[in-house]
Each structure stands twice: as C-alpha cells, then as structure tokens.
C-alpha cells in the first residue's frame, strides 16, 4: 500500500519489458515514493489508482534502469572535459588535437586523458613524444590509450619523472624504447605509474565537478546504477552528493585489492542494496589489455612471436594474489579480478576454485572483469563455479576490427563468448568500462546482438556464433548486473516493491531491425522514484 501522504504517479500506455518472469510484458507501472507500487495493464492500474498523477508514455518502451557493471566513474567525468582523441584517424590528427587542447590551457597545466586508439591508424607505429613535444611546450603530458593500459608522455613529463635510457622497466610494465634505447614516450601498464605518481592530485572541487558531470551524463543515457571499479577513496564524495540530492546514479564502489584491509575494517558485508552509495567489493588485476599487447595468453601474439603479454608481477609473487583473494573472501568482501587473456582467465578461475573449496560454501559471487578471451576448456567453469562474467560488449565491436591480427582466427573463437557462457549456465553482467568505451548501453546491446564491428567489415557478425538475443542483452544490463552486486531483490526488473529505477526509449529495440538498435534514444530516466532526465517536448 502507498503511504497516504505520498502521491502515486502512474506511467501508462507503455510497452514494458519487465525482466520479471512473473509478468514479462506490461502496459503500466505505479510508483509511490522511491518504490514500484504495482505493474499491470492500463485499465487495471487506472482503476486501482484513479487519483494518481498520470504520465502518458505514448506506446514507448519502458525498461528497468540500465545497471552498468563496470565503470571508472570520476575518470569518466573528467574525460568529458579532456581532449577527445578517440576518433583521430592518423598520428597527425592525434598531434593536432593535442596542440589545439594545449593552446587553451593555463601555463604549466598538465595534459591528461585523451583515450586515443592507434588501431585506427593501420600500419602506423605507436605515437612518440616527438609528435607532440613542440606543441606542448610548458605543459607536462600523459595521454592515455582508451583502455588505460598504455599512455604517451611528452619529454617534459619524462624528465619530471626521471625516466631516461637507464630507467629499468618496472615489474608488470614496459618503457617502450627506440632503436638507440631512448624512451619513445609510450609507457605500458605499471610503467605509467612512474609518471602518474608525480601528477598533482585532483582537488576536491575538481572531483566534485567531474562526479556531477558523470552523473548527469549517466542519467541522459538511462544508466541508473554503476559498479565503480575505481571508487577507492571517492566514496565519501559520492555519499555527500547523495545526501544533497545531487547524485542521479546508484554507485556500488570497489577498492583496490592491494588495500583490502581498509575496506574490511569498514564493513564485513556488502552494504544494503537499497542504498544509493554502497561499498563491499574489491578489485584486482591479473594482466593488461589486448590493444596494448599486455593481455596474458597461453601462446604468443600472432604479430609478436616473442610476447605472451604481462602477468601483473606485483599480484602474483609467492602466492600473493591467492592469499589476498582468500583473505577478502573470509572477510565477506566480494572479489572482482580483471582478466583478459586466456591464460590470465584460467589463473583466476583456478584461484577462485581453490578459495571456494578452502573457505566453504557461501553466496560469494566471485567476478571476472572482462572475461574477454577464454580457452574452450574454461567456458563451462563459469557456470560450474558460479563465477560471474562481467563483460563489455562494445569492446567486441571495437576489438573485432583488429583482433585477428593480434591473436589469430582460432583464438578469436573464444573472444567475448556471450552465448557459450549463457549456455554453460553463467551469469552475464554487462557494462561499458567507461571511460574506455562509451557509457551509452544501447550501442553495447547492439554489439552483443549483432557482433558487427565498428569498421563495417563484419555485417553478419564477428564470430556470429556468439550473438545473443535482445532480451538476453537487456537482461545482462539489468538483472544480470544487479545480481552481480547482490542487488537483484531491489532492482534490475520492473516488479512491485522494487526501487523505482527505469528508463523510457523512443523506439522499441525488441521490434526493430537489430542493425538499427543504436538509433534508439533515451527520452526519460527515473531513479529512486524521481525524474533525473527528460528530453523536452516528448512526453505528455
């Protein structure tokens, strides 16, 4: 029953795909406060709530709010203010973009962000500091490849960091060098830390502005919840903004596994699922990325026969990763480990299997973040071991443009194995990896359904055997990702009693040509029972 003092709002004349097996499809939803009061037909709910305020959705599609299972939230907010290098098609465009951005900055300001992708420059070597030194004079620079596993520093930044030809490669990282042994400016994985540690920390005001930008952006895309892989010490900021009513996004925060004891001291259980800001998760890394040639494989890269990738040394000596996972699990914390290469995925599955056996049965919900390239023998283990595959389908549309050059066609059969994982009984939780990929979940749904690549060269899908249905993809963006953070009883479906988080699209992606799914746009987002985004002039 609704509280008599609370106004009931009735959203009618909709096509509602509830993601709830009890109802499947409905026409109307009643909201009271921050909860869903009832779901049903137009006539039924109008009769039961005759005095309710009505919002006519004009036959449009209503879905549970999108729940992004893997983002870097504040970094994503900062990216909205950073130079946009993602779509530069040549090294020259890349350099010109940096130069244009540098001209707008005050003296001595760092140039950061960028999210460039050298795979869009076929046949071209990695960028070097020589490309940008002249145009960035007076500005130390570290611009990241979009996956975060490689960055380009200019000479000023290298000098400030003390990096020269005599600097050894750090554990788990690589300083790329030219034929003479001089650093080119490209730093891979942990080598980036040599520069990032000297970058002045962001101010509290800057972080607040970035978070507000991120939450506004998320609301405009129908994203009502995220798992923030980089929450770390930003949770108090999120909590402040939530208390002020300014946070439009539910946030489930993860801390680095290297500092798990700090989180264990704060909580021994996952926070209640109805809170807007929650903690309880630990994030670790096993390897790097495919684009940076640092993902860890059983066999060498096809285009680099002496390279199998990088296993993150700081995580594995003397069984440290096993010890940390075991301790986190004993403390009741959820464990999420980044694994991209097939060998890295097996290592983490082995660790999870051993820890579960040692610590005994419980609802632990181990996650592998990305689960990107899997050996055929390991796919069934996700279902058998109940390990959640936290995946990002937009990456398949991107990586599919060049993946075969890196690892060959045979290994690509195990890339982004959405359908095979579902058949094995695994839970799929979809996310974006924003800022690595766009936050918008609709192109990601299209990527999972069609597996068409961004270059247009796979119109029938790249590894089409792994295509899934629209319903399966939406479920992975809603119920799957809610389950992945212990919140399936509070959100993820349009069900009576659950939190009122939902999104309305201008087109029905269940009925349209799958190749056009990404033309659908968000016109209304409701989070915690309140409207947080509306496209003006669309809803009566």
Coordinates of C-alpha atoms in Angstrom, one line a residue:
X1 CA 0.0 0.0 0.0
X2 CA 1.1 3.5 -0.8
X3 CA 1.6 5.9 2.1
X4 CA -1.4 8.1 2.2
X5 CA 0.8 11.2 2.3
X6 CA 2.7 10.1 -0.9
X7 CA 1.5 11.0 -4.3
X8 CA 1.2 8.0 -6.6
X9 CA 2.5 8.5 -10.2
X10 CA 1.1 6.3 -12.9
X11 CA 3.1 5.7 -16.0
X12 CA 0.6 4.4 -18.6
X13 CA 0.4 3.5 -22.3
X14 CA 3.8 1.9 -22.3
X15 CA 5.4 -1.3 -23.7
X16 CA 7.1 -2.5 -20.5
X17 CA 9.6 -5.4 -20.7
X18 CA 9.8 -6.0 -17.0
X19 CA 12.7 -8.6 -16.9
X20 CA 10.5 -10.2 -14.3
X21 CA 9.4 -13.8 -15.2
X22 CA 6.2 -13.3 -13.3
X23 CA 4.9 -10.6 -15.7
X24 CA 7.3 -10.4 -18.8
X25 CA 5.4 -7.6 -20.5
X26 CA 3.0 -4.9 -19.1
X27 CA 1.4 -1.6 -20.0
X28 CA 1.6 0.5 -16.9
X29 CA 3.6 1.0 -13.7
X30 CA 2.5 2.8 -10.5
X31 CA 5.2 4.5 -8.4
X32 CA 4.9 5.7 -4.8
X33 CA 7.9 7.4 -3.2
X34 CA 11.0 5.6 -4.4
X35 CA 9.3 2.2 -4.9
X36 CA 7.3 0.5 -7.6
X37 CA 3.8 0.0 -6.2
X38 CA 2.2 -2.0 -9.0
X39 CA 2.7 -3.3 -12.5
X40 CA -0.1 -4.3 -14.9
X41 CA -2.5 -3.2 -17.6
X42 CA -3.6 0.3 -18.3
X43 CA -7.2 -0.4 -17.3
X44 CA -6.3 -2.3 -14.1
X45 CA -3.9 0.4 -12.7
X46 CA -6.1 3.3 -13.7
X47 CA -9.0 1.6 -11.9
X48 CA -6.9 1.0 -8.8
X49 CA -5.2 4.4 -8.7
X50 CA -7.9 6.8 -10.0
X51 CA -6.4 9.8 -8.2
X52 CA -2.8 9.2 -9.3
X53 CA -0.9 11.7 -11.4
X54 CA -0.6 10.2 -14.9
X55 CA 2.3 10.3 -17.3
X56 CA 1.3 9.0 -20.8
X57 CA 4.3 7.4 -22.5
X58 CA 2.6 7.1 -25.9
X59 CA 3.3 3.5 -26.5
X60 CA 7.0 3.8 -25.9
X61 CA 9.3 1.1 -24.5
X62 CA 10.0 1.2 -20.7
X63 CA 12.8 -0.9 -19.3
X64 CA 14.5 -1.3 -15.9
X65 CA 17.2 1.3 -15.4
X66 CA 20.4 0.3 -17.1
X67 CA 22.9 -1.0 -14.5
X68 CA 26.5 -0.7 -15.8
X69 CA 28.6 -3.4 -14.2
X70 CA 32.0 -1.8 -14.8
X71 CA 32.9 1.9 -15.0
X72 CA 35.5 4.3 -13.8
X73 CA 33.1 6.9 -12.7
X74 CA 35.1 10.0 -11.8
X75 CA 37.6 9.3 -14.5
X76 CA 34.7 9.2 -16.9
X77 CA 33.5 12.6 -15.6
X78 CA 37.0 14.0 -16.1
X79 CA 37.0 12.6 -19.7
X80 CA 34.1 14.9 -20.5
X81 CA 36.5 17.8 -20.0
X82 CA 39.6 16.3 -21.6
X83 CA 41.0 16.3 -25.1
X84 CA 39.0 13.9 -27.3
X85 CA 41.5 11.8 -29.2
X86 CA 39.4 8.6 -29.5
X87 CA 38.4 9.1 -33.2
X88 CA 41.6 10.6 -34.6
X89 CA 42.3 8.7 -37.8
X90 CA 46.0 9.5 -38.2
X91 CA 49.0 10.4 -36.0
X92 CA 48.8 13.9 -37.5
X93 CA 45.2 14.3 -36.3
X94 CA 46.2 13.0 -32.9
X95 CA 49.0 15.6 -32.7
X96 CA 46.8 18.4 -33.9
X97 CA 44.1 17.5 -31.3
X98 CA 46.7 17.7 -28.5
X99 CA 48.0 21.0 -29.8
X100 CA 44.6 22.6 -30.0
X101 CA 43.8 21.5 -26.4
X102 CA 47.2 22.8 -25.2
X103 CA 46.5 26.2 -26.5
X104 CA 43.5 26.6 -24.2
X105 CA 45.4 25.7 -21.0
X106 CA 47.0 27.9 -18.4
X107 CA 50.8 27.7 -18.1
X108 CA 52.2 24.5 -16.6
X109 CA 48.8 22.7 -16.6
X110 CA 49.1 19.0 -17.2
X111 CA 47.5 17.5 -20.4
X112 CA 45.7 14.3 -19.3
X113 CA 43.1 11.9 -20.7
X114 CA 42.7 11.7 -24.4
X115 CA 41.7 8.0 -24.9
X116 CA 43.5 7.6 -28.2
X117 CA 43.4 4.4 -30.2
X118 CA 46.4 3.6 -32.5
X119 CA 44.4 0.7 -34.0
X120 CA 42.6 3.4 -36.0
X121 CA 45.9 4.2 -37.7
X122 CA 46.5 0.9 -39.6
X123 CA 50.1 0.2 -40.5
X124 CA 51.4 3.1 -38.3
X125 CA 53.8 2.7 -35.4
X126 CA 52.9 3.8 -31.9
X127 CA 52.9 7.6 -31.4
X128 CA 56.1 9.1 -29.9
X129 CA 56.9 12.2 -27.9
X130 CA 58.5 13.8 -31.0
X131 CA 55.0 14.1 -32.4
X132 CA 53.9 16.4 -29.6
X133 CA 56.9 18.0 -27.8
X134 CA 56.9 21.2 -29.8
X135 CA 53.1 21.9 -29.4
X136 CA 53.1 21.0 -25.7
X137 CA 56.0 23.2 -24.5
X138 CA 55.2 24.3 -21.0
X139 CA 52.7 21.5 -20.4
X140 CA 53.7 18.1 -19.0
X141 CA 51.6 15.5 -20.8
X142 CA 50.4 11.9 -20.2
X143 CA 47.6 11.0 -22.6
X144 CA 46.2 7.5 -22.2
X145 CA 45.2 4.9 -24.8
X146 CA 41.5 4.3 -24.4
X147 CA 41.9 1.0 -22.5
X148 CA 44.1 2.6 -19.8
X149 CA 46.9 0.1 -20.3
X150 CA 49.2 2.4 -22.3
X151 CA 49.9 6.1 -22.4
X152 CA 52.1 8.6 -24.2
X153 CA 54.2 11.1 -22.2
X154 CA 56.0 14.1 -23.7
X155 CA 59.6 14.8 -22.9
X156 CA 58.8 17.3 -20.1
X157 CA 56.8 14.6 -18.3
X158 CA 59.5 12.0 -18.8
X159 CA 62.1 14.5 -17.4
X160 CA 59.9 15.4 -14.4
X161 CA 59.5 11.6 -13.7
X162 CA 63.2 10.9 -14.1
X163 CA 62.7 8.5 -16.9
X164 CA 65.6 8.1 -19.3
X165 CA 67.5 5.4 -21.2
X166 CA 68.9 4.0 -17.9
X167 CA 65.5 3.6 -16.2
X168 CA 64.7 -0.1 -15.8
X169 CA 61.2 -1.5 -16.8
X170 CA 59.2 -1.8 -13.6
X171 CA 57.5 -5.1 -12.6
X172 CA 54.4 -5.5 -14.7
X173 CA 55.2 -2.7 -17.1
X174 CA 57.2 -1.7 -20.1
X175 CA 59.0 1.5 -21.2
X176 CA 58.9 1.4 -25.0
X177 CA 62.3 2.4 -26.4
X178 CA 63.6 3.4 -29.9
X179 CA 66.5 1.7 -31.7
X180 CA 69.0 3.7 -29.7
X181 CA 67.5 2.7 -26.4
X182 CA 65.8 6.0 -25.7
X183 CA 62.3 6.1 -24.3
X184 CA 59.8 7.0 -27.0
X185 CA 57.3 8.3 -24.5
X186 CA 55.0 5.2 -24.6
X187 CA 54.6 3.6 -21.2
X188 CA 52.7 0.3 -20.8
X189 CA 50.7 -0.8 -17.8
X190 CA 52.6 -0.3 -14.5
X191 CA 55.3 1.8 -16.3
X192 CA 52.6 4.6 -16.4
X193 CA 52.9 4.8 -12.6
X194 CA 56.3 6.3 -13.0
X195 CA 54.6 9.4 -14.3
X196 CA 51.2 9.3 -12.6
X197 CA 52.8 9.4 -9.2
X198 CA 54.2 12.9 -9.9
X199 CA 50.9 14.4 -11.3
X200 CA 49.4 16.8 -8.8
X201 CA 46.3 15.2 -7.2
X202 CA 42.9 16.4 -8.3
X203 CA 41.4 19.0 -5.9
X204 CA 38.2 18.3 -4.1
X205 CA 36.4 20.9 -6.2
X206 CA 37.6 19.2 -9.4
X207 CA 36.5 15.8 -8.3
X208 CA 33.0 17.2 -7.3
X209 CA 32.6 18.8 -10.7
X210 CA 33.7 15.6 -12.5
X211 CA 31.3 13.5 -10.5
X212 CA 28.4 15.8 -11.2
X213 CA 29.3 15.7 -14.9
X214 CA 29.4 11.9 -14.8
X215 CA 26.1 11.5 -13.0
X216 CA 24.3 14.0 -15.4
X217 CA 25.8 12.1 -18.4
X218 CA 24.7 8.7 -17.0
X219 CA 21.1 9.9 -16.4
X220 CA 20.9 11.2 -20.0
X221 CA 21.7 7.6 -21.2
X222 CA 19.3 5.8 -18.9
X223 CA 22.1 4.5 -16.6
X224 CA 20.7 4.5 -13.1
X225 CA 23.3 2.3 -11.4
X226 CA 27.0 1.6 -11.8
X227 CA 29.7 -0.6 -10.3
X228 CA 32.7 1.8 -10.0
X229 CA 35.9 -0.1 -10.3
X230 CA 37.9 2.9 -9.2
X231 CA 35.8 4.2 -6.2
X232 CA 38.6 3.8 -3.7
X233 CA 38.6 7.0 -1.5
X234 CA 35.9 8.7 -3.5
X235 CA 33.0 7.0 -1.7
X236 CA 32.7 9.9 0.9
X237 CA 32.2 12.4 -2.0
X238 CA 29.5 10.2 -3.5
X239 CA 27.8 9.9 -0.2
X240 CA 27.9 13.7 0.2
X241 CA 26.3 14.3 -3.2
X242 CA 23.7 11.6 -2.4
X243 CA 22.7 13.4 0.8
X244 CA 22.5 16.7 -1.1
X245 CA 20.1 15.0 -3.6
X246 CA 22.6 15.7 -6.5
X247 CA 23.6 12.1 -7.3
X248 CA 21.4 10.7 -10.1
X249 CA 23.2 7.3 -10.1
X250 CA 23.4 4.5 -7.7
X251 CA 27.1 3.6 -7.1
X252 CA 28.5 0.2 -5.9
X253 CA 32.1 1.0 -5.1
X254 CA 35.2 -1.2 -5.3
X255 CA 38.6 -0.6 -3.6
X256 CA 41.9 -2.0 -4.9
X257 CA 42.7 -5.5 -3.7
X258 CA 46.1 -4.1 -2.5
X259 CA 44.3 -2.2 0.2
X260 CA 41.6 -4.7 1.0
X261 CA 42.2 -4.4 4.8
X262 CA 40.9 -0.9 4.8
X263 CA 37.6 -1.9 3.4
X264 CA 37.4 -4.9 5.6
X265 CA 37.8 -2.6 8.6
X266 CA 34.8 -0.6 7.4
X267 CA 32.4 -3.4 6.6
X268 CA 32.4 -7.1 6.7
X269 CA 29.3 -7.4 4.5
X270 CA 28.0 -5.9 1.3
X271 CA 26.1 -2.7 2.1
X272 CA 22.3 -2.8 2.0
X273 CA 21.2 -2.9 -1.7
X274 CA 18.7 -0.1 -1.3
X275 CA 21.4 2.5 -0.5
X276 CA 22.3 4.9 -3.3
X277 CA 26.0 4.6 -2.4
X278 CA 27.3 1.2 -1.3
X279 CA 30.7 -0.5 -0.6
X280 CA 31.7 -4.1 -0.2
X281 CA 33.8 -5.0 -3.3
X282 CA 37.5 -5.5 -4.0
X283 CA 39.1 -5.1 -7.5
X284 CA 42.3 -6.7 -8.6
X285 CA 44.3 -7.1 -11.9
X286 CA 45.8 -10.2 -13.4
X287 CA 47.0 -8.9 -16.7
X288 CA 46.9 -6.0 -19.1
X289 CA 44.9 -5.4 -22.3
X290 CA 44.8 -6.8 -25.9
X291 CA 45.2 -3.4 -27.5
X292 CA 48.4 -2.8 -25.6
X293 CA 49.7 -6.4 -26.2
X294 CA 49.8 -6.9 -22.5
X295 CA 46.9 -9.3 -22.0
X296 CA 48.3 -12.7 -20.8
X297 CA 47.9 -15.7 -23.2
X298 CA 49.0 -19.3 -23.3
X299 CA 50.6 -18.8 -26.7
X300 CA 52.4 -15.7 -28.1
X301 CA 50.7 -12.9 -30.0
X302 CA 50.4 -13.7 -33.7
X303 CA 52.1 -10.4 -34.6
X304 CA 54.7 -10.6 -31.7
X305 CA 56.0 -14.1 -31.5
X306 CA 58.2 -13.3 -28.5
X307 CA 55.4 -11.8 -26.5
X308 CA 52.7 -13.6 -24.4
X309 CA 51.6 -10.5 -22.6
X310 CA 52.2 -9.3 -19.0
X311 CA 51.1 -11.1 -15.9
X312 CA 51.0 -8.4 -13.2
X313 CA 54.0 -9.3 -11.2
X314 CA 53.0 -7.3 -8.2
X315 CA 49.9 -9.5 -7.8
X316 CA 51.5 -12.9 -8.1
X317 CA 54.9 -13.5 -6.5
X318 CA 54.8 -16.0 -3.7
X319 CA 51.1 -16.6 -4.0
X320 CA 50.1 -13.0 -3.0
X321 CA 47.0 -13.0 -5.3
X322 CA 45.8 -16.3 -3.8
X323 CA 46.4 -15.0 -0.3
X324 CA 44.6 -11.8 -0.9
X325 CA 41.6 -13.4 -2.5
X326 CA 41.4 -15.9 0.3
X327 CA 41.6 -13.2 2.9
X328 CA 39.0 -10.9 1.2
X329 CA 36.6 -13.8 0.9
X330 CA 37.0 -14.7 4.6
X331 CA 36.2 -11.1 5.4
X332 CA 32.9 -11.3 3.5
X333 CA 34.1 -9.0 0.7
X334 CA 33.1 -9.6 -2.9
X335 CA 36.2 -10.1 -5.2
X336 CA 36.4 -8.9 -8.8
X337 CA 39.5 -9.6 -10.8
X338 CA 40.4 -8.1 -14.2
X339 CA 41.4 -10.9 -16.6
X340 CA 41.6 -10.6 -20.4
X341 CA 44.0 -13.2 -21.9
X342 CA 43.0 -16.9 -21.9
X343 CA 45.9 -17.8 -19.5
X344 CA 45.0 -15.0 -17.1
X345 CA 41.4 -16.1 -17.0
X346 CA 42.4 -19.7 -16.2
X347 CA 44.7 -18.5 -13.4
X348 CA 41.9 -16.5 -11.8
X349 CA 39.4 -19.4 -12.2
X350 CA 41.9 -21.7 -10.5
X351 CA 42.3 -19.3 -7.6
X352 CA 38.6 -18.8 -7.2
X353 CA 38.0 -22.6 -7.2
X354 CA 40.7 -23.2 -4.6
X355 CA 39.4 -20.4 -2.3
X356 CA 35.8 -21.5 -2.5
X357 CA 36.9 -25.0 -1.6
X358 CA 39.1 -23.8 1.3
X359 CA 36.6 -21.3 2.8
X360 CA 33.5 -23.4 2.3
X361 CA 30.1 -22.7 0.8
X362 CA 28.6 -19.2 0.9
X363 CA 27.0 -16.7 -1.6
X364 CA 30.3 -15.1 -2.6
X365 CA 29.6 -14.2 -6.3
X366 CA 33.2 -14.0 -7.5
X367 CA 33.5 -12.0 -10.6
X368 CA 35.9 -11.9 -13.5
X369 CA 36.0 -8.4 -15.1
X370 CA 36.2 -8.6 -18.9
X371 CA 36.5 -12.5 -19.3
X372 CA 37.5 -11.4 -22.7
X373 CA 39.4 -14.3 -24.3
X374 CA 38.6 -17.7 -23.0
X375 CA 40.1 -21.2 -23.7
X376 CA 37.3 -23.5 -24.7
X377 CA 38.1 -25.7 -21.7
X378 CA 37.3 -22.9 -19.3
X379 CA 33.9 -21.6 -20.5
X380 CA 31.9 -24.2 -18.7
X381 CA 33.8 -23.4 -15.4
X382 CA 32.0 -20.0 -15.2
X383 CA 28.7 -21.9 -14.8
X384 CA 30.0 -24.7 -12.7
X385 CA 31.9 -22.5 -10.3
X386 CA 29.2 -19.8 -10.3
X387 CA 31.7 -17.1 -11.4
X388 CA 30.0 -14.0 -12.8
X389 CA 31.3 -12.9 -16.3
X390 CA 31.3 -9.1 -16.1
X391 CA 31.7 -8.2 -19.7
X392 CA 31.7 -5.2 -22.1
X393 CA 30.0 -6.0 -25.4
X394 CA 31.0 -2.7 -27.0
X395 CA 34.6 -3.8 -26.8
X396 CA 33.7 -6.7 -29.2
X397 CA 32.6 -4.2 -31.8
X398 CA 35.9 -2.4 -31.5
X399 CA 38.4 -5.2 -31.0
X400 CA 36.8 -7.2 -33.7
X401 CA 38.3 -4.8 -36.2
X402 CA 41.8 -5.9 -35.5
X403 CA 41.8 -8.8 -33.0
X404 CA 42.6 -11.5 -35.6
X405 CA 45.9 -9.7 -36.4
X406 CA 46.9 -10.0 -32.8
X407 CA 45.9 -13.5 -31.8
X408 CA 44.8 -15.3 -35.0
X409 CA 41.3 -16.5 -36.0
X410 CA 41.4 -19.7 -34.0
X411 CA 41.8 -17.9 -30.6
X412 CA 39.1 -15.4 -31.6
X413 CA 36.6 -18.2 -31.4
X414 CA 36.8 -17.7 -27.6
X415 CA 36.5 -14.0 -27.7
X416 CA 33.5 -12.4 -26.0
X417 CA 31.8 -15.8 -25.7
X418 CA 28.4 -14.4 -24.7
X419 CA 26.2 -17.2 -26.0
X420 CA 28.5 -20.0 -24.9
X421 CA 28.7 -18.6 -21.4
X422 CA 24.9 -18.4 -21.1
X423 CA 24.6 -22.0 -22.4
X424 CA 27.1 -23.0 -19.7
X425 CA 24.8 -21.5 -17.0
X426 CA 26.9 -18.4 -16.3
X427 CA 25.5 -15.1 -15.2
X428 CA 26.4 -12.3 -17.7
X429 CA 26.7 -8.8 -16.2
X430 CA 27.2 -6.2 -18.9
X431 CA 28.9 -2.9 -18.5
X432 CA 30.8 -0.3 -20.6
X433 CA 34.2 0.1 -19.0
X434 CA 33.6 3.9 -19.4
X435 CA 35.8 5.9 -20.0
X436 CA 37.5 3.1 -22.0
X437 CA 34.3 2.8 -24.1
X438 CA 31.2 5.0 -24.3
X439 CA 28.8 4.8 -21.4
X440 CA 25.7 4.5 -23.6
X441 CA 24.3 1.0 -23.2
X442 CA 22.3 0.9 -26.4
X443 CA 25.2 0.6 -28.8
X444 CA 26.5 -2.1 -26.5
X445 CA 23.3 -4.0 -26.7
X446 CA 23.5 -3.8 -30.5
X447 CA 27.1 -5.1 -30.3
X448 CA 26.0 -8.1 -28.3
X449 CA 23.1 -8.9 -30.6
X450 CA 24.8 -8.3 -34.0
X451 CA 28.5 -8.5 -33.2
X452 CA 29.0 -6.1 -36.1
X453 CA 32.4 -4.3 -35.9
X454 CA 32.9 -0.6 -36.0
X455 CA 34.7 -0.8 -39.3
X456 CA 31.7 -2.3 -41.1
X457 CA 33.7 -5.3 -42.2
X458 CA 31.6 -8.0 -40.4
X459 CA 28.0 -7.2 -41.5
X460 CA 26.9 -10.7 -40.4
X461 CA 28.8 -10.5 -37.1
X462 CA 32.4 -11.2 -35.9
X463 CA 32.2 -14.7 -34.5
X464 CA 28.5 -14.7 -35.1
X465 CA 28.0 -18.0 -33.2
X466 CA 28.3 -15.9 -30.0
X467 CA 25.4 -13.5 -30.8
X468 CA 22.6 -13.3 -28.3
X469 CA 19.1 -12.0 -28.3
X470 CA 17.9 -8.5 -27.4
X471 CA 16.2 -9.9 -24.4
X472 CA 19.4 -11.7 -23.2
X473 CA 21.4 -8.5 -23.7
X474 CA 19.0 -6.3 -21.9
X475 CA 18.8 -8.8 -19.0
X476 CA 22.6 -8.7 -18.7
X477 CA 22.4 -4.9 -18.5
X478 CA 19.7 -5.0 -15.8
X479 CA 19.0 -8.2 -13.8
X480 CA 22.4 -9.7 -14.5
X481 CA 24.4 -6.7 -13.4
X482 CA 22.1 -6.2 -10.3
X483 CA 22.8 -9.8 -9.4
X484 CA 26.5 -9.2 -9.8
X485 CA 26.3 -6.7 -6.9
X486 CA 23.9 -8.6 -4.6
X487 CA 21.0 -6.3 -5.5
X488 CA 18.7 -8.4 -7.6
X489 CA 16.0 -8.2 -4.9
X490 CA 16.0 -4.4 -5.0
X491 CA 16.5 -3.5 -8.7
X492 CA 17.0 -4.9 -12.2
X493 CA 13.4 -5.6 -13.0
X494 CA 10.1 -3.7 -13.0
X495 CA 8.5 -5.5 -10.1
X496 CA 6.2 -4.4 -7.2
X497 CA 8.3 -3.5 -4.2
X498 CA 11.5 -2.8 -6.0
X499 CA 13.2 0.5 -6.4
X500 CA 11.7 2.8 -9.0
X501 CA 14.6 3.0 -11.4
X502 CA 13.6 2.8 -15.0
X503 CA 14.2 4.2 -18.5
X504 CA 12.0 5.0 -21.5
X505 CA 13.2 4.8 -25.0
X506 CA 11.8 6.4 -28.1
X507 CA 11.9 3.2 -30.1
X508 CA 11.2 -0.4 -29.3
X509 CA 14.5 -2.2 -29.7
X510 CA 12.7 -5.6 -29.3
X511 CA 10.8 -5.0 -32.6
X512 CA 13.2 -3.1 -34.8
X513 CA 15.9 -4.3 -37.2
X514 CA 18.8 -5.3 -35.0
X515 CA 21.2 -3.3 -37.2
X516 CA 19.3 -0.1 -36.2
X517 CA 19.1 -0.7 -32.4
X518 CA 21.6 2.1 -31.8
X519 CA 19.2 4.7 -33.3
X520 CA 17.0 4.3 -30.2
X521 CA 17.4 7.2 -27.7
X522 CA 16.5 7.7 -24.1
X523 CA 13.7 10.2 -23.5
X524 CA 13.1 9.7 -19.8
X525 CA 15.1 8.4 -16.9
X526 CA 13.7 7.8 -13.4
X527 CA 16.0 6.9 -10.5
X528 CA 14.8 6.4 -6.9
X529 CA 11.3 7.5 -8.0
X530 CA 12.3 10.9 -9.3
X531 CA 12.8 12.1 -12.8
X532 CA 16.5 12.7 -13.4
X533 CA 16.4 13.2 -17.1
X534 CA 13.7 14.1 -19.7
X535 CA 14.0 15.0 -23.3
X536 CA 11.9 18.1 -23.5
X537 CA 8.7 18.1 -25.6
X538 CA 8.5 14.4 -26.0
X539 CA 6.3 13.1 -23.1
X540 CA 2.8 14.4 -22.3

